[in-house]
mmCIF file of C-alpha atoms in Angstrom:
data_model
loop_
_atom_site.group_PDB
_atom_site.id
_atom_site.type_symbol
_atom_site.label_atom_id
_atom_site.label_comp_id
_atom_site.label_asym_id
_atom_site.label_seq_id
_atom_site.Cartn_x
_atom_site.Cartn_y
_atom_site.Cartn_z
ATOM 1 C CA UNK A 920 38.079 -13.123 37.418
ATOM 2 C CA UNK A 921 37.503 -14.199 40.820
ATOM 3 C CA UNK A 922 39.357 -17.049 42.544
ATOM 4 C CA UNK A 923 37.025 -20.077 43.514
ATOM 5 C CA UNK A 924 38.614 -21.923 46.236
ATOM 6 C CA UNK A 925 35.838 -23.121 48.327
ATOM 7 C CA UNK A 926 31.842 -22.991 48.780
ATOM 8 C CA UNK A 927 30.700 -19.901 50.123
ATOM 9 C CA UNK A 928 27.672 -20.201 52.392
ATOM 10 C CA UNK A 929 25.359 -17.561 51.701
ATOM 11 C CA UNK A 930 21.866 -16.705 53.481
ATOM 12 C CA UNK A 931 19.212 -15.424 51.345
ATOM 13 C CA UNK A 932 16.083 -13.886 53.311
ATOM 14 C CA UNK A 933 13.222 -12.250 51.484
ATOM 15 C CA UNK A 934 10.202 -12.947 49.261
ATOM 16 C CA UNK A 935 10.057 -15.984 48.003
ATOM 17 C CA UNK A 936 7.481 -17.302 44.706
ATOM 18 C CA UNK A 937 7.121 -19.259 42.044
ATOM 19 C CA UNK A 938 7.578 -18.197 38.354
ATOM 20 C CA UNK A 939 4.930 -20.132 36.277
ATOM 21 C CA UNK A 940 5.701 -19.839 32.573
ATOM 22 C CA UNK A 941 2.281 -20.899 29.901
ATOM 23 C CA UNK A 942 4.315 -21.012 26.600
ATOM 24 C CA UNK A 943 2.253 -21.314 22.872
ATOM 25 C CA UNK A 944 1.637 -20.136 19.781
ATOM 26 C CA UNK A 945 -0.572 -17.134 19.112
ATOM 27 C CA UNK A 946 -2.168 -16.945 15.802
ATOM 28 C CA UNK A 947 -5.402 -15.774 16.484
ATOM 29 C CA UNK A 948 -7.961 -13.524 17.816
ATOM 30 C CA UNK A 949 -11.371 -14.756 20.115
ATOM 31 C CA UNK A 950 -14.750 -14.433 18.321
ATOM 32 C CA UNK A 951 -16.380 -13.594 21.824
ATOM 33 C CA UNK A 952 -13.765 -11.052 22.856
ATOM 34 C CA UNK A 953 -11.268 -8.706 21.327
ATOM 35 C CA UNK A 954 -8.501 -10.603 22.959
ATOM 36 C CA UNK A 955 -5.556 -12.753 21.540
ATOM 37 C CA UNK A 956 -5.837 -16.607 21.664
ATOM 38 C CA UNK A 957 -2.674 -18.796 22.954
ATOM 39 C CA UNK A 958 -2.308 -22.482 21.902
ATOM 40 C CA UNK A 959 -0.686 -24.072 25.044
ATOM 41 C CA UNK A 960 2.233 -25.565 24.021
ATOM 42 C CA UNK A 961 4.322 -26.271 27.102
ATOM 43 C CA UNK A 962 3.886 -25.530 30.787
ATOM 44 C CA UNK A 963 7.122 -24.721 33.630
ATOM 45 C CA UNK A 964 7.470 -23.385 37.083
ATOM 46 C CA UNK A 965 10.215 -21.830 38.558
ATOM 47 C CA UNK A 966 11.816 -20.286 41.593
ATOM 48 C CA UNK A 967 11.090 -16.823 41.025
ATOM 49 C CA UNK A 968 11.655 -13.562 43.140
ATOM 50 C CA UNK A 969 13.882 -14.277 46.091
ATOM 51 C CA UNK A 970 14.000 -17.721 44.782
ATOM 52 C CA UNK A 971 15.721 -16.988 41.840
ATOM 53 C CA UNK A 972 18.621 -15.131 43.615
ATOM 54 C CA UNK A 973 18.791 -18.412 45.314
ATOM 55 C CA UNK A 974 19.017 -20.440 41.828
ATOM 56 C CA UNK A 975 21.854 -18.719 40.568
ATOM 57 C CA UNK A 976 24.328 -19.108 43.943
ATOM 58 C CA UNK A 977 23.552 -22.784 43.756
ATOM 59 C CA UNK A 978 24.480 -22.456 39.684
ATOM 60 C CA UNK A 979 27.251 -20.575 41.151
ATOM 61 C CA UNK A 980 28.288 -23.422 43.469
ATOM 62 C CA UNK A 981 27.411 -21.797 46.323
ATOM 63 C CA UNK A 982 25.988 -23.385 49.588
ATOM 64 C CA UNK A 983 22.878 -21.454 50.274
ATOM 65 C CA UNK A 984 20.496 -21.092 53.087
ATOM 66 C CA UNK A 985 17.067 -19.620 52.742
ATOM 67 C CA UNK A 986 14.567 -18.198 55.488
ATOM 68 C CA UNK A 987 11.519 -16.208 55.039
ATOM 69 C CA UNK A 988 7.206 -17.276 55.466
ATOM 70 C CA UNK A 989 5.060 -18.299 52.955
ATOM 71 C CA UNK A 990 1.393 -19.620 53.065
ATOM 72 C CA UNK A 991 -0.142 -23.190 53.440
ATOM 73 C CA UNK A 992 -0.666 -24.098 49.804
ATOM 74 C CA UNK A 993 -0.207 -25.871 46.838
ATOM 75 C CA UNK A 994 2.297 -23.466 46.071
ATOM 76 C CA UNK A 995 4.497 -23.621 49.099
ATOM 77 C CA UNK A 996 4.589 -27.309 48.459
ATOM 78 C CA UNK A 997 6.350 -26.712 45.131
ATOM 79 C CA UNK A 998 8.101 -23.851 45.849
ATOM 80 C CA UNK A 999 9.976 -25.931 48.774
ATOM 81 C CA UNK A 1000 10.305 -29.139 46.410
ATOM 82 C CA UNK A 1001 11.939 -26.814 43.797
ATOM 83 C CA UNK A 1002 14.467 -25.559 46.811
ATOM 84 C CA UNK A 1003 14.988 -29.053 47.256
ATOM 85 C CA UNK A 1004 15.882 -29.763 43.550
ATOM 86 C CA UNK A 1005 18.872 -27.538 44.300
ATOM 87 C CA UNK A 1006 19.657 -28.428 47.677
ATOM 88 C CA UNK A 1007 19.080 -25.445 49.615
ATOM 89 C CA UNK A 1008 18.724 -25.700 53.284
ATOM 90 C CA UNK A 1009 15.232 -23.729 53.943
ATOM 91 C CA UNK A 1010 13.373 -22.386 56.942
ATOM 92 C CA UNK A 1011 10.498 -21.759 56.002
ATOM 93 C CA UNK A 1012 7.118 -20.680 57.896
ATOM 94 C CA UNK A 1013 3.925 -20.908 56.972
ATOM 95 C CA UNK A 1014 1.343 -18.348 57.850
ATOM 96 C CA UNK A 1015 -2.078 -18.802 58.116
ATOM 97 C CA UNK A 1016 -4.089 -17.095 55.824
ATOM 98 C CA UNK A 1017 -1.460 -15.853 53.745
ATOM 99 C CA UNK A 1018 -0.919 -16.805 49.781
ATOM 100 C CA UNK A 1019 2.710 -18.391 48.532
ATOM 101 C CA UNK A 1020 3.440 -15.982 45.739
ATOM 102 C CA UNK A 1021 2.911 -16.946 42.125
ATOM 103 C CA UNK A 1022 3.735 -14.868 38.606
ATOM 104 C CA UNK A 1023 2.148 -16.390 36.094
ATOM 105 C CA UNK A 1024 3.125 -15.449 32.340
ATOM 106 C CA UNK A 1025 1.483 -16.375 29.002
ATOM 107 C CA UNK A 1026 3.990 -16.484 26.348
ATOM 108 C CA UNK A 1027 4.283 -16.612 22.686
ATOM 109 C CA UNK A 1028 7.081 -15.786 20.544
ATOM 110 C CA UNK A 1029 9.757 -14.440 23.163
ATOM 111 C CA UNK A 1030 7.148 -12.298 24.422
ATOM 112 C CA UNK A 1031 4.878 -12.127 27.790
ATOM 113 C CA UNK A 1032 1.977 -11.296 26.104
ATOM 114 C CA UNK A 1033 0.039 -11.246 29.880
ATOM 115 C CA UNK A 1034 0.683 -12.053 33.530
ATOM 116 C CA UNK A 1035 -1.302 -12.443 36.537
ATOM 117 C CA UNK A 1036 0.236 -13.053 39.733
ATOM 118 C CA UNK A 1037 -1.558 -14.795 42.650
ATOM 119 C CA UNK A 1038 -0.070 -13.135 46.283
ATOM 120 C CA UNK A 1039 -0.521 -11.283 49.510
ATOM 121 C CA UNK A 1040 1.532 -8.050 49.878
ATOM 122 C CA UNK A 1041 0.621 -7.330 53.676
ATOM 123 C CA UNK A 1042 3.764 -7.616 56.390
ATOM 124 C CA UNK A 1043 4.491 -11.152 57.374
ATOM 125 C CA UNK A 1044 3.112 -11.211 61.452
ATOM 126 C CA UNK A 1045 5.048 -10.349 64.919
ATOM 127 C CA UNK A 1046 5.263 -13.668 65.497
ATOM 128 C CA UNK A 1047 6.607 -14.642 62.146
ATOM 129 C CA UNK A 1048 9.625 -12.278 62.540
ATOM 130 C CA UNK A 1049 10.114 -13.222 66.313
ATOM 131 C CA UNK A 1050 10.492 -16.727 65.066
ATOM 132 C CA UNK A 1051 12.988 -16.231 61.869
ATOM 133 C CA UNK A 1052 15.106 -13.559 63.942
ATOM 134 C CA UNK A 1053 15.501 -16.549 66.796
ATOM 135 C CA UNK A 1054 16.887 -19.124 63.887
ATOM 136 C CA UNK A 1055 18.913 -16.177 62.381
ATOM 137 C CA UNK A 1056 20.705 -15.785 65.846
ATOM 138 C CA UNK A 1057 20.689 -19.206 66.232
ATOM 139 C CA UNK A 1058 22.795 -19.945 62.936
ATOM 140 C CA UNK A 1059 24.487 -16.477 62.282
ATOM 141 C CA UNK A 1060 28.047 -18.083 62.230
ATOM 142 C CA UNK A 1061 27.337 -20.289 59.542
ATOM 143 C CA UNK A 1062 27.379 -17.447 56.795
ATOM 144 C CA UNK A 1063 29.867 -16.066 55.196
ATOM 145 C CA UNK A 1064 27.231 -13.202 53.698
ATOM 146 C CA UNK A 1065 23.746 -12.400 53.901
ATOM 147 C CA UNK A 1066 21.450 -11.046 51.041
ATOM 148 C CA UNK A 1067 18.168 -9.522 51.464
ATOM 149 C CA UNK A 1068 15.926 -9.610 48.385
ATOM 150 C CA UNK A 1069 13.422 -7.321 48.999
ATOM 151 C CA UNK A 1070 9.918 -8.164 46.613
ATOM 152 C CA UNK A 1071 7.586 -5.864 48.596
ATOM 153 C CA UNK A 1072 5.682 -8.975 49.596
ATOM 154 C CA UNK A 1073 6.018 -8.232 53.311
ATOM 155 C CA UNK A 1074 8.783 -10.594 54.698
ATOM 156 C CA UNK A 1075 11.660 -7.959 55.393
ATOM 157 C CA UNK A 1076 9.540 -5.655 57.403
ATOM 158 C CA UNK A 1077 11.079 -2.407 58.317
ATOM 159 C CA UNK A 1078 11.772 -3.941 62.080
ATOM 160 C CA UNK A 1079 12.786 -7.605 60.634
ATOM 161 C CA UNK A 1080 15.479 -5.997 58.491
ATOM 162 C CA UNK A 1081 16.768 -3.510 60.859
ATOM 163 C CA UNK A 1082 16.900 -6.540 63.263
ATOM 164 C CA UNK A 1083 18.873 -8.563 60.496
ATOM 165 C CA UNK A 1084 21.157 -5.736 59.490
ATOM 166 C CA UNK A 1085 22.234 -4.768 63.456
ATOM 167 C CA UNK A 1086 22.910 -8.532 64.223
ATOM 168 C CA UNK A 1087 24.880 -9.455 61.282
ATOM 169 C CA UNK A 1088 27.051 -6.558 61.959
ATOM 170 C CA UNK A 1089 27.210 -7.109 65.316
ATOM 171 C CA UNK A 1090 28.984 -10.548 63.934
ATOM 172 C CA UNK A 1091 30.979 -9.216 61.232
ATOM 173 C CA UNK A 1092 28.521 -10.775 58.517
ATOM 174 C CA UNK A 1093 27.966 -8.707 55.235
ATOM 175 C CA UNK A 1094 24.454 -7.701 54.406
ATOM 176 C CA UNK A 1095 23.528 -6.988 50.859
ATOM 177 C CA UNK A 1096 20.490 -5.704 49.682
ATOM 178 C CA UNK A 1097 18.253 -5.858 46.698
ATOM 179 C CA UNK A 1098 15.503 -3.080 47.441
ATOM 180 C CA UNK A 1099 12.452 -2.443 47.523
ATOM 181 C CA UNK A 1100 10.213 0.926 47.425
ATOM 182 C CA UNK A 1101 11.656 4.632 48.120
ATOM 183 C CA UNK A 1102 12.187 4.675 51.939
ATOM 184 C CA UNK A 1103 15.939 3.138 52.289
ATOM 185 C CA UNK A 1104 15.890 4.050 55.916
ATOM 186 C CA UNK A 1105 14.964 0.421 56.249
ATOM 187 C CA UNK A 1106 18.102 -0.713 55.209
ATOM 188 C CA UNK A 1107 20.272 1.717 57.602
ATOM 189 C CA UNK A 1108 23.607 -0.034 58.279
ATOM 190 C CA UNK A 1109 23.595 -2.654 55.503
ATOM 191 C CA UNK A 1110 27.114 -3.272 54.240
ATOM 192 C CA UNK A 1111 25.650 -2.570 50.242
ATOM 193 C CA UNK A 1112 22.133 -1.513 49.257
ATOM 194 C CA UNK A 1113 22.118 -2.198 45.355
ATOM 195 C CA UNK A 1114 19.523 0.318 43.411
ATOM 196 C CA UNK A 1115 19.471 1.185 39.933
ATOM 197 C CA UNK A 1116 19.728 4.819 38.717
ATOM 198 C CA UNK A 1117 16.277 5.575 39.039
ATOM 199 C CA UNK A 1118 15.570 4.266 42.317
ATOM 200 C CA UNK A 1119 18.923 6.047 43.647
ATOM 201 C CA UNK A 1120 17.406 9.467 42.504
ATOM 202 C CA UNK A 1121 14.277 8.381 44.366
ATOM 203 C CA UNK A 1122 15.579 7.736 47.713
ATOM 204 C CA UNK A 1123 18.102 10.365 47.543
ATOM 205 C CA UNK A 1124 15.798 13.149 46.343
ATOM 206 C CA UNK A 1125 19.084 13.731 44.127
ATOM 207 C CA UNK A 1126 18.161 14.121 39.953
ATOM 208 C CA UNK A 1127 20.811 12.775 38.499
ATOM 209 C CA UNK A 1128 21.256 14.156 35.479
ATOM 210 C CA UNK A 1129 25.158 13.935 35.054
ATOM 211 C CA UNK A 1130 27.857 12.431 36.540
ATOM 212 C CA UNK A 1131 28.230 15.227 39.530
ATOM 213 C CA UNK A 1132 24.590 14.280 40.529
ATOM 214 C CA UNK A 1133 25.738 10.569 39.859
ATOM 215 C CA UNK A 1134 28.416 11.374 43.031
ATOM 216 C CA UNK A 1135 26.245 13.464 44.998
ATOM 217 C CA UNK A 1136 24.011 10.523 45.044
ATOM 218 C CA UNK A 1137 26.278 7.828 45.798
ATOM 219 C CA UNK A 1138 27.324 10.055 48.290
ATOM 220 C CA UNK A 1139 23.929 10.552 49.617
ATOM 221 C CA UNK A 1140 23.858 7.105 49.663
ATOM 222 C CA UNK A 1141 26.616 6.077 51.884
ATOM 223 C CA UNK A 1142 26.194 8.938 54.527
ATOM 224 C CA UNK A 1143 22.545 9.016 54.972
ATOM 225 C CA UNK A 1144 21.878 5.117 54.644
ATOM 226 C CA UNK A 1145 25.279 4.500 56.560
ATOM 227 C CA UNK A 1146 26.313 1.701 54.312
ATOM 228 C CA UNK A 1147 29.828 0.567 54.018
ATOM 229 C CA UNK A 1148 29.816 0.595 50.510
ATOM 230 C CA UNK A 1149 28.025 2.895 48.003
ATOM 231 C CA UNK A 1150 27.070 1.824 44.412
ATOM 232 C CA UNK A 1151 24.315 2.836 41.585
ATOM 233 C CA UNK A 1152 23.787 0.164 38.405
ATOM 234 C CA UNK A 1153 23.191 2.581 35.089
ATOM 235 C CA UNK A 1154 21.809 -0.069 33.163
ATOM 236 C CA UNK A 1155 23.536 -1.103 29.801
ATOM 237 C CA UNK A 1156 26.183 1.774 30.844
ATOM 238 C CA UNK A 1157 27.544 -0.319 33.846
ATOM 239 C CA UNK A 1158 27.739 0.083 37.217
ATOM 240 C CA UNK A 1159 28.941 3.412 39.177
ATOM 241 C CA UNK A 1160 30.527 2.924 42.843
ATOM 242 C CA UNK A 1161 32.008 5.509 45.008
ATOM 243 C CA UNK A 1162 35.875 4.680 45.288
ATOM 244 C CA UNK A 1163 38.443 7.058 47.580
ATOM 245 C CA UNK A 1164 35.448 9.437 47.369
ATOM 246 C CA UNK A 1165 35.526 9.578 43.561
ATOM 247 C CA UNK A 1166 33.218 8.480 41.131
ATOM 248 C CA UNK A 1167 34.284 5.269 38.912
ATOM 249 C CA UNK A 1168 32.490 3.511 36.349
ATOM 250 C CA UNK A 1169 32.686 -0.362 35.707
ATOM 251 C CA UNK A 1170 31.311 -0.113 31.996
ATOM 252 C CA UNK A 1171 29.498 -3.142 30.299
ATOM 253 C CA UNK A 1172 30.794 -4.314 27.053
ATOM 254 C CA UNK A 1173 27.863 -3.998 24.290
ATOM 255 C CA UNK A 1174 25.418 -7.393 23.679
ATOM 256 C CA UNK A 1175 22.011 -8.551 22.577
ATOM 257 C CA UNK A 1176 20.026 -7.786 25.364
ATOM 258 C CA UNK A 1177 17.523 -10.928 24.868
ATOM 259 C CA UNK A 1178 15.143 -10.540 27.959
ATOM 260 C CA UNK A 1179 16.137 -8.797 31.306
ATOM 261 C CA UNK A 1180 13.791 -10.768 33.216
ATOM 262 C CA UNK A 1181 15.638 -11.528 36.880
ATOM 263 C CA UNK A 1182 18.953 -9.818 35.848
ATOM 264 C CA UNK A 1183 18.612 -8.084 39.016
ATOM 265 C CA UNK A 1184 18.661 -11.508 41.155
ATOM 266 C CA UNK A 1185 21.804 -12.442 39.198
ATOM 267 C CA UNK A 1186 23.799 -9.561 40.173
ATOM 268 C CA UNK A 1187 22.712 -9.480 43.741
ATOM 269 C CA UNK A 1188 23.578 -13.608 43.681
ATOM 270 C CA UNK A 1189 26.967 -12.699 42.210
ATOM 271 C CA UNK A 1190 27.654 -9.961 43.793
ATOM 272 C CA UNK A 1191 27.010 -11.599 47.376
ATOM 273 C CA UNK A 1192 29.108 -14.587 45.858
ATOM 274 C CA UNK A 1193 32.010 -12.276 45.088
ATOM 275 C CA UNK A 1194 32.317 -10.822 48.389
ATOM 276 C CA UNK A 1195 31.230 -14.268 50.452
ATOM 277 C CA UNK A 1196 34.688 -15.420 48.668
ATOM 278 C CA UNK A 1197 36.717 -12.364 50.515
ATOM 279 C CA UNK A 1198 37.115 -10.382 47.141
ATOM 280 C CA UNK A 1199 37.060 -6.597 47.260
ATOM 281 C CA UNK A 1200 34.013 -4.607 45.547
ATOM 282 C CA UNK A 1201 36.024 -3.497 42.645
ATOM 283 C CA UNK A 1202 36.823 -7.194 41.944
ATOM 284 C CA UNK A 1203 33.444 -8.441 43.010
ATOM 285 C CA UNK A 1204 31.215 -6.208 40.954
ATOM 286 C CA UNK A 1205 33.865 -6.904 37.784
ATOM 287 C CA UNK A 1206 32.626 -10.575 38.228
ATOM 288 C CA UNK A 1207 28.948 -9.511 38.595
ATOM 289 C CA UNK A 1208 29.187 -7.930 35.465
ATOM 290 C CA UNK A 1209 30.272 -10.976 33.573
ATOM 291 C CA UNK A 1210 27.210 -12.963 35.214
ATOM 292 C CA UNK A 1211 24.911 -10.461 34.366
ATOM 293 C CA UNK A 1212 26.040 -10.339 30.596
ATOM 294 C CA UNK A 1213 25.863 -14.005 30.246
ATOM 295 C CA UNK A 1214 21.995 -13.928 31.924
ATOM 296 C CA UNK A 1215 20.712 -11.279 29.439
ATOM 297 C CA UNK A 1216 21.194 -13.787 26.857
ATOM 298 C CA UNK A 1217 19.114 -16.061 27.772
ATOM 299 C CA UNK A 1218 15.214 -16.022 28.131
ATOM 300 C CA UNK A 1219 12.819 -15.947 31.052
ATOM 301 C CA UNK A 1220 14.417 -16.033 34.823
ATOM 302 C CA UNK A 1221 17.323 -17.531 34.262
ATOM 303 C CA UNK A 1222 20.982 -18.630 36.097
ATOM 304 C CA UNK A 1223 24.681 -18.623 34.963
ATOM 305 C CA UNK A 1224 27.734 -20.701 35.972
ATOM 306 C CA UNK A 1225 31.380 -20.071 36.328
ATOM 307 C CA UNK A 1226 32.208 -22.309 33.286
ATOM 308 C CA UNK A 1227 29.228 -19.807 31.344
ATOM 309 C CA UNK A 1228 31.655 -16.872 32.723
ATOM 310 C CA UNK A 1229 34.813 -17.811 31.960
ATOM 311 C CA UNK A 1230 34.121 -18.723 28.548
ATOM 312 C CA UNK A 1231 32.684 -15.221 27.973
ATOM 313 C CA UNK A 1232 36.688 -14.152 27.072
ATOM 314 C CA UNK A 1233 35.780 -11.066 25.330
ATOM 315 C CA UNK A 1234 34.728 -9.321 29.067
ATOM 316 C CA UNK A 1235 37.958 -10.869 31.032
ATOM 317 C CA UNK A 1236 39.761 -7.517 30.244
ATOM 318 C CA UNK A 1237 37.368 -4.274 31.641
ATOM 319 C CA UNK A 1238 38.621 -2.235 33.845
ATOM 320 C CA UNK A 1239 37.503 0.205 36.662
ATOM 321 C CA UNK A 1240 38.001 3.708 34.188
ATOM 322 C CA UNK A 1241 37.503 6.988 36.309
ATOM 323 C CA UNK A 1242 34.503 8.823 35.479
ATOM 324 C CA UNK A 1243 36.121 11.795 33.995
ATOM 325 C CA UNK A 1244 37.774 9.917 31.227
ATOM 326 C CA UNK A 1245 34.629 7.945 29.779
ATOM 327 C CA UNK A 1246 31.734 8.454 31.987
ATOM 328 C CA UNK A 1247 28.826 9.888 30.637
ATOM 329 C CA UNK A 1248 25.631 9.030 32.502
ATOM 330 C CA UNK A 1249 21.928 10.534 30.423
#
């Protein structure tokens, strides 16, 4: 378990939007239409997206900074309140003509039964990244880490994130990413990139079918991408990371998996919490694991703190287990 000894102040930049939940019963069908009827019970919004990574460092107790462009809406009036809510410090511009992003879920019983989401995907404008890169050089000290949570909406264009990446190491600053698409040449330089195993056999052009494809992949990873730090997340078998050019495992302990909605944001959150606080990767992704665990439990986009954690005693004991001993990856 990590040592919490002070606030770390984190950046997040990335795609922000809202998470609107429509929760009811469902108990019967439409007469005009072959389609299921929900009874509107209860109605929330919530960060979502970049927004959510941002949710669980302030559950976290972290002091987090946001930057990234939205549109001139109703929703980027609530999206800002909620960052408000949790004290965040935001920069946030607004571009004409472009939509704040908004998932909207119907629910009923547990289940999203539909969603529509209400966006614009295009790449934020030249003038846009000119204006967020000046603030980012402007307050680069401040952070102890930055984390890029990459939606596909169009904020971390290829140039804004090479821009981000180059600077921050330029000032020793950590960048962890959260990405988006198959092309990780965007992300060349970043401290971590964190993909699952699916998008890691994507961008590598590696199948990985067993653990020696698991290697040649993280590998891959670290060499091509030039990242510091090389790991893959396998899911409910853990998470794989390249240590003294080995593979090792960091196994998760077996649990009702309730909804996996936003466990991504949680372990980049963590993870970037982790290291903020000095902690090695080993140590860092141990604690990850423990946040993630605790947010599978729960339903919808959700956040975990360290008293949720470090109640969670029967995870306080996993070790880092070389591959060849217990590592089998399907």
């Amino acid at each position: 378990m990590i040592k919490v000894e002070r606030k770390p102040k984190v950046l997040v930049i990335g795609d922000l939007m809202i998470d609107s939940y429509l929760i009811g019963d469902c108990d019967r069908i439409a007469l005009d239409a072959p389609v299921p009827i929900v009874d509107i019970k209860e109605e929330k919004d919530v960060l979502g997206g970049a927004g959510n990574v941002i949710r669980n460092l302030a559950s976290l107790g972290a002091k987090v900074s946001v930057m990234s462009v939205v549109g001139s809406d109703d929703n980027a009036r609530l999206l800002k309140h909620k960052l408000d809510e949790i004290e965040t410090k935001s920069f946030l511009l607004e571009q004409k003509g472009r939509k704040t992003s908004k998932k909207t879920r119907i629910m009923s019983a547990n289940q999203q039964i539909f969603r529509f989401d209400h966006e614009s995907r295009n790449n934020i404008s030249f003038d846009s990244v000119k204006k967020l890169f000046e603030k980012l050089q402007e307050k680069i000290k401040a952070y102890d880490v930055i984390l890029l949570a990459d939606y596909g909406k169009g904020v971390l264009t290829r140039d804004f994130t090479q821009k981000i990446i180059s600077y921050a190491n330029k000032n020793n600053v950590k960048t962890i990413v959260d990405p988006f698409g198959t092309d990780y040449s965007k992300y060349q330089g970043a401290y971590l990139i964190i993909p699952n195993k699916d998008e890691a056999s994507v961008a590598t052009d590696i199948e990985i079918e067993n653990s020696d494809r698991l290697l040649d992949a993280l590998k891959e990873i670290k060499n091509k991408f030039e990242t510091h730090e090389a790991i893959v997340t396998l899911s409910e078998e853990g998470v794989a990371l390249l240590k003294d050019n080995k593979l090792s495992v960091l196994p998760t302990v077996p649990l009702e998996v309730f909804d996996v909605t936003g466990s991504g944001d949680t372990l980049l959150a963590s993870i970037g919490f982790a290291l903020a606080l000095d902690n090695d990767l080993v140590t860092s992704l141990e604690f990850a694991n423990l946040a993630t665990g605790v947010v599978l439990r729960k339903a919808g986009t959700a956040t975990v703190s360290i008293d949720e954690i470090q109640s969670d005693q029967v995870y306080l004991d996993r070790k880092i287990i070389e591959t060849n001993l217990s590592c089998q990856v399907k």
